[in-house]
Tab-separated table of C-alpha atoms in Angstrom:
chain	number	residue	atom	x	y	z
A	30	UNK	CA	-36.212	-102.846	28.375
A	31	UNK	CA	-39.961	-101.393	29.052
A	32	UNK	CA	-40.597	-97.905	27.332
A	33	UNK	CA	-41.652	-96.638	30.886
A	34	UNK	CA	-37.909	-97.851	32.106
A	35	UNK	CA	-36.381	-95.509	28.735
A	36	UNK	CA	-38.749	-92.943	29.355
A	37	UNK	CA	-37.082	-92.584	33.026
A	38	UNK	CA	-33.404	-92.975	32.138
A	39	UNK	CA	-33.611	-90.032	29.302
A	40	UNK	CA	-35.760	-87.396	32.180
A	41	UNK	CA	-32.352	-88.849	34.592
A	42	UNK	CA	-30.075	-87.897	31.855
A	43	UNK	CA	-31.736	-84.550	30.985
A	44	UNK	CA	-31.828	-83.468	34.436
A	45	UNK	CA	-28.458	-84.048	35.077
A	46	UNK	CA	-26.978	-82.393	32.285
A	47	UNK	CA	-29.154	-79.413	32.670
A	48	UNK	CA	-27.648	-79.653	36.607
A	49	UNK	CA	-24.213	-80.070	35.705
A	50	UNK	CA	-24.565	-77.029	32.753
A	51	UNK	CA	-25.856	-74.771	35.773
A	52	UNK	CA	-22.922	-75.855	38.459
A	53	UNK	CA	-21.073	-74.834	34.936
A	54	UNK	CA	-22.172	-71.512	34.879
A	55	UNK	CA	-22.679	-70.641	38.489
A	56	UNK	CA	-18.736	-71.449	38.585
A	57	UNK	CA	-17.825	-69.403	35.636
A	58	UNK	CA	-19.892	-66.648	37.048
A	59	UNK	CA	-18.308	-66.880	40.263
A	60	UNK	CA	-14.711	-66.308	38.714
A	61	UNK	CA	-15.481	-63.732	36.416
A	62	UNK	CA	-16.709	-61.873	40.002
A	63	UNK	CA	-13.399	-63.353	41.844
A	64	UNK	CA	-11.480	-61.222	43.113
A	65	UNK	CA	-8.281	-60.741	40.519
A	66	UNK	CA	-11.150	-60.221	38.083
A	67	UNK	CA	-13.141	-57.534	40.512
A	68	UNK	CA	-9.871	-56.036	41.347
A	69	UNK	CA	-8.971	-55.153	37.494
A	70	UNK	CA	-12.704	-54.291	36.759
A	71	UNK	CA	-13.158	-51.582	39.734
A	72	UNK	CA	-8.935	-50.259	40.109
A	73	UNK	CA	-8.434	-47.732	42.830
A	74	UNK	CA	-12.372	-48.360	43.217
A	75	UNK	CA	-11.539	-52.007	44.518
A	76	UNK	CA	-8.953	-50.470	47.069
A	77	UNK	CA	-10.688	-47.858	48.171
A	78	UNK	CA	-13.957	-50.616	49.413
A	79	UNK	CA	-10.446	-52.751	51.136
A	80	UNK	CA	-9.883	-50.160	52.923
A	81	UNK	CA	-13.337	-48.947	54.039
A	82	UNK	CA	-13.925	-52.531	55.358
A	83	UNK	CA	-10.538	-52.250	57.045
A	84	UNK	CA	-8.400	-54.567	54.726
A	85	UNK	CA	-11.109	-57.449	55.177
A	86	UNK	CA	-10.783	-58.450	51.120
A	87	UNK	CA	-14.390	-60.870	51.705
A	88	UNK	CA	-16.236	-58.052	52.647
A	89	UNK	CA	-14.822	-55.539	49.657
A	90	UNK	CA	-15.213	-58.451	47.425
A	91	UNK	CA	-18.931	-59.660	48.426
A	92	UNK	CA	-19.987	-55.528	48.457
A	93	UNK	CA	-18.663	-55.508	44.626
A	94	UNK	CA	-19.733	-58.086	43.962
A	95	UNK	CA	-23.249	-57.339	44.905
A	96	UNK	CA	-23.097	-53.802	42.995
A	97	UNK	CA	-22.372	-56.034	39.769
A	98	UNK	CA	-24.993	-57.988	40.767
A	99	UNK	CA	-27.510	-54.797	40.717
A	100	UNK	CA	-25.776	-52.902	38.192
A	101	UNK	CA	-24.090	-55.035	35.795
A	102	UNK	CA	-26.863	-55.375	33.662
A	103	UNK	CA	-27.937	-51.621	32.979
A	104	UNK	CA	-27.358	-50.404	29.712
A	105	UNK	CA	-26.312	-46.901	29.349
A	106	UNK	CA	-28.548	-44.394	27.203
A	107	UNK	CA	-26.372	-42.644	24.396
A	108	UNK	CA	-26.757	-38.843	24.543
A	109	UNK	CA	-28.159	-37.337	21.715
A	110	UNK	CA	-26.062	-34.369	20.176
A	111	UNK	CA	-28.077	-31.660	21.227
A	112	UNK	CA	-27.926	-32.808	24.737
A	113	UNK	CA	-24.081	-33.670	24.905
A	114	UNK	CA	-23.553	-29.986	23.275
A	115	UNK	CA	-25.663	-28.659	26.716
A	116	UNK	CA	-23.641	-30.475	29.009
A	117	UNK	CA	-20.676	-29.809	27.249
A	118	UNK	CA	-21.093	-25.783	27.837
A	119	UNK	CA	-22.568	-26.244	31.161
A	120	UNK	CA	-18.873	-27.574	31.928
A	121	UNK	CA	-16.986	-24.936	30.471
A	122	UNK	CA	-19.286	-22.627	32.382
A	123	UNK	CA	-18.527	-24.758	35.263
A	124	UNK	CA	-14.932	-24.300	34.944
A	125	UNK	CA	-14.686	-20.687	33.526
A	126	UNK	CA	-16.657	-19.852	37.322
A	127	UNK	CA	-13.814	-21.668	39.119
A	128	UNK	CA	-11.333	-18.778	39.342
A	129	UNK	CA	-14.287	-16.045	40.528
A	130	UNK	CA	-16.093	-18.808	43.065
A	131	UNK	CA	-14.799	-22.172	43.479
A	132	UNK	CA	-17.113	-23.276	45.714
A	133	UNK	CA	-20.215	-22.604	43.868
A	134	UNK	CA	-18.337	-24.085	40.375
A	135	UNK	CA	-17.623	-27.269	42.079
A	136	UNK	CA	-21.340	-27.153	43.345
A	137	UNK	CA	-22.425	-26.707	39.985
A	138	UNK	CA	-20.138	-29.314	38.329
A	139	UNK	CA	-21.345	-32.099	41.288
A	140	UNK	CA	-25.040	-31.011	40.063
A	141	UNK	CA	-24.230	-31.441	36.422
A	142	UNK	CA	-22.312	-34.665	37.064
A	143	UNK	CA	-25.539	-36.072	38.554
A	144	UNK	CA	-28.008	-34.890	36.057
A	145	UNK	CA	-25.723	-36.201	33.521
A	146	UNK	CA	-25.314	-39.930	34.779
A	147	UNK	CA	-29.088	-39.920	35.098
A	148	UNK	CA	-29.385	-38.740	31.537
A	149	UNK	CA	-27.518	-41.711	30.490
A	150	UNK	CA	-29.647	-44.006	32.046
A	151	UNK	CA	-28.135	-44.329	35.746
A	152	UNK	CA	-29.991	-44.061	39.493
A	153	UNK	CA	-31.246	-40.350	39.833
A	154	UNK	CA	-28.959	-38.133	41.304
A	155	UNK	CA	-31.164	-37.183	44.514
A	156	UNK	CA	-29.944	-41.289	45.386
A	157	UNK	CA	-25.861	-40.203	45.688
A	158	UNK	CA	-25.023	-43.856	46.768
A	159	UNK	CA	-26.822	-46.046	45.106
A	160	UNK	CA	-26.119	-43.086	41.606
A	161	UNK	CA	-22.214	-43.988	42.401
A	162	UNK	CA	-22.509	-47.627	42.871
A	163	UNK	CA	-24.076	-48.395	39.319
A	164	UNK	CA	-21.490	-45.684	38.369
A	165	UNK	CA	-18.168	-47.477	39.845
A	166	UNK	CA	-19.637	-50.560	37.633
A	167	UNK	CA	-19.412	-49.283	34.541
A	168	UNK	CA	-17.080	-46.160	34.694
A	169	UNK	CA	-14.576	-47.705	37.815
A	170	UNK	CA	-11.222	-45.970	36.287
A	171	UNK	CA	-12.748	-42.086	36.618
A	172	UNK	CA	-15.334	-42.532	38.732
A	173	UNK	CA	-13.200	-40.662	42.406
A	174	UNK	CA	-13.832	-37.382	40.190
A	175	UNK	CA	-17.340	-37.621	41.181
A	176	UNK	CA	-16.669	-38.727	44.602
A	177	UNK	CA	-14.062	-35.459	45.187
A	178	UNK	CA	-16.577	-32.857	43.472
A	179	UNK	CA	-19.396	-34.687	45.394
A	180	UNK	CA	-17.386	-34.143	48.816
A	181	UNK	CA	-16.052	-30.948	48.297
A	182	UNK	CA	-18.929	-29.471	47.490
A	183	UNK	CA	-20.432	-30.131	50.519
A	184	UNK	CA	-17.189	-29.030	52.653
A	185	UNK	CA	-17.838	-25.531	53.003
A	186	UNK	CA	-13.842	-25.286	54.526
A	187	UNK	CA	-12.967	-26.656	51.444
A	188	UNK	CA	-9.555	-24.645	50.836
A	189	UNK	CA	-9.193	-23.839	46.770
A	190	UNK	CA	-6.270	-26.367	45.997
A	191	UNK	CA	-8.932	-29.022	47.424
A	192	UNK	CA	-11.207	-28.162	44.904
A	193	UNK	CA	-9.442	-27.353	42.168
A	194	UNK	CA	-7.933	-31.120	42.365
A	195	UNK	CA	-11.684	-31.900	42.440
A	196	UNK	CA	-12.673	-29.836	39.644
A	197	UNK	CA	-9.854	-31.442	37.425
A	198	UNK	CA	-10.223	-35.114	38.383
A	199	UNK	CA	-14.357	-34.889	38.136
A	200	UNK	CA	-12.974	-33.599	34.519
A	201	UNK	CA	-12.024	-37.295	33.697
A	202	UNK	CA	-14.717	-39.323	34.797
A	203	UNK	CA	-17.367	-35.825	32.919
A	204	UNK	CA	-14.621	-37.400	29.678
A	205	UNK	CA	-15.580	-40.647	30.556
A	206	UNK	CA	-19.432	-40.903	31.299
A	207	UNK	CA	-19.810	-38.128	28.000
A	208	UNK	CA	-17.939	-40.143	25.420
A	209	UNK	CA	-14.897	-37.909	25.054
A	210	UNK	CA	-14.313	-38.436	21.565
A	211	UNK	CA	-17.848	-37.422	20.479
A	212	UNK	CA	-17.744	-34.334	23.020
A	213	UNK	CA	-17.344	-31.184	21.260
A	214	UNK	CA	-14.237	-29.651	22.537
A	215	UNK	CA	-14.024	-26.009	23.754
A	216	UNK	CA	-12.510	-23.525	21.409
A	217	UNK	CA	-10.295	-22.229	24.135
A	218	UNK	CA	-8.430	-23.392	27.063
A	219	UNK	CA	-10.498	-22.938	29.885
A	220	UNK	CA	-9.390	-20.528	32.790
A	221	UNK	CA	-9.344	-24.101	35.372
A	222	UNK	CA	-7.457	-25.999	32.825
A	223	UNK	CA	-4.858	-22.300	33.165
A	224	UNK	CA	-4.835	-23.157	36.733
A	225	UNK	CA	-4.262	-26.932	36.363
A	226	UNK	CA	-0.935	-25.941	34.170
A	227	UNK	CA	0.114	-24.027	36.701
A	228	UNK	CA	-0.646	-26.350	39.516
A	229	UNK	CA	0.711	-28.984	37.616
């Protein structure tokens, strides 16, 4: 056998394992986007997009897939302390408003929620939708909070047990995108999280 004849079967050999290693990965890549696996990863997320595309599960599935696609790689900036402190008050003040104005606390808190997901690294706030779709990647489980403070406080006939469910679920996903375990905690129970006992 000629060395030009070796020199062809070892490029033939090459090139198909470096095809069959990419068919490889596009596959795995495909299921870890499939939709059990996109269903688990975005929760009431994933049903909500069903629904929007009126039960069609291709479309839901190809639009989260896609934010994935955008989002999936971004990696999230860790606060400093100073910073998470800031927020951290700016909440409380949020929520010790509620009971005197609703309206303009769940105005604030939407404002606060935005500034704070661009502090960590996410699409600037003044970009709502594309700000929630990197969000609903990487914080799916608590991420309606910001969808219900977002709404409500642009509803200006937003009636107070509307907001006040706002207020307490955009709670979770301020937990959630601030790290609740290294979030200093208030000293006192806040006059909304009164309310949410009582509502409760």
């Amino acid at each position: 056998m000629s060395t030009g004849v070796l020199i062809v079967l070892i490029v033939i050999v090459v090139v198909a394992a470096v095809v069959i290693g990419a068919l490889a990965l596009n596959r795995r890549a495909a299921g870890a986007n499939g939709p059990r696996n996109l269903k688990r990863r975005f929760g009431p997320e994933y049903d909500r997009v069903v629904s929007r595309h009126d039960g069609d599960t291709k479309a839901a599935d190809h639009e989260l897939t896609e934010r994935v696609q955008r989002h999936g790689d971004l990696r999230e900036r860790p606060l400093e302390p100073a910073e998470r402190e800031r927020f951290a008050a700016r909440w409380t003040a949020a929520q010790e408003q509620f009971v005197e104005s609703p309206h303009q606390a769940v105005a604030d808190a939407d404002q606060l929620l935005a500034e704070l997901a661009g502090a960590r690294g996410f699409p600037d706030g003044g970009r709502y939708e594309e700000q929630f779709a990197a969000l609903s990647v990487h914080h799916a489980q608590h991420v309606h909070g910001y969808r219900r403070v977002h709404h409500a406080a642009r509803e200006e006939r937003a009636d107070t047990e509307e907001m006040r469910t706002a207020m307490i679920e955009a709670r979770a996903f301020f937990d959630d995108l601030v790290g609740e375990g290294e979030r200093p905690r208030p000293k006192s129970k806040s006059r909304l999280n009164k309310l949410q006992l009582k509502g409760s």
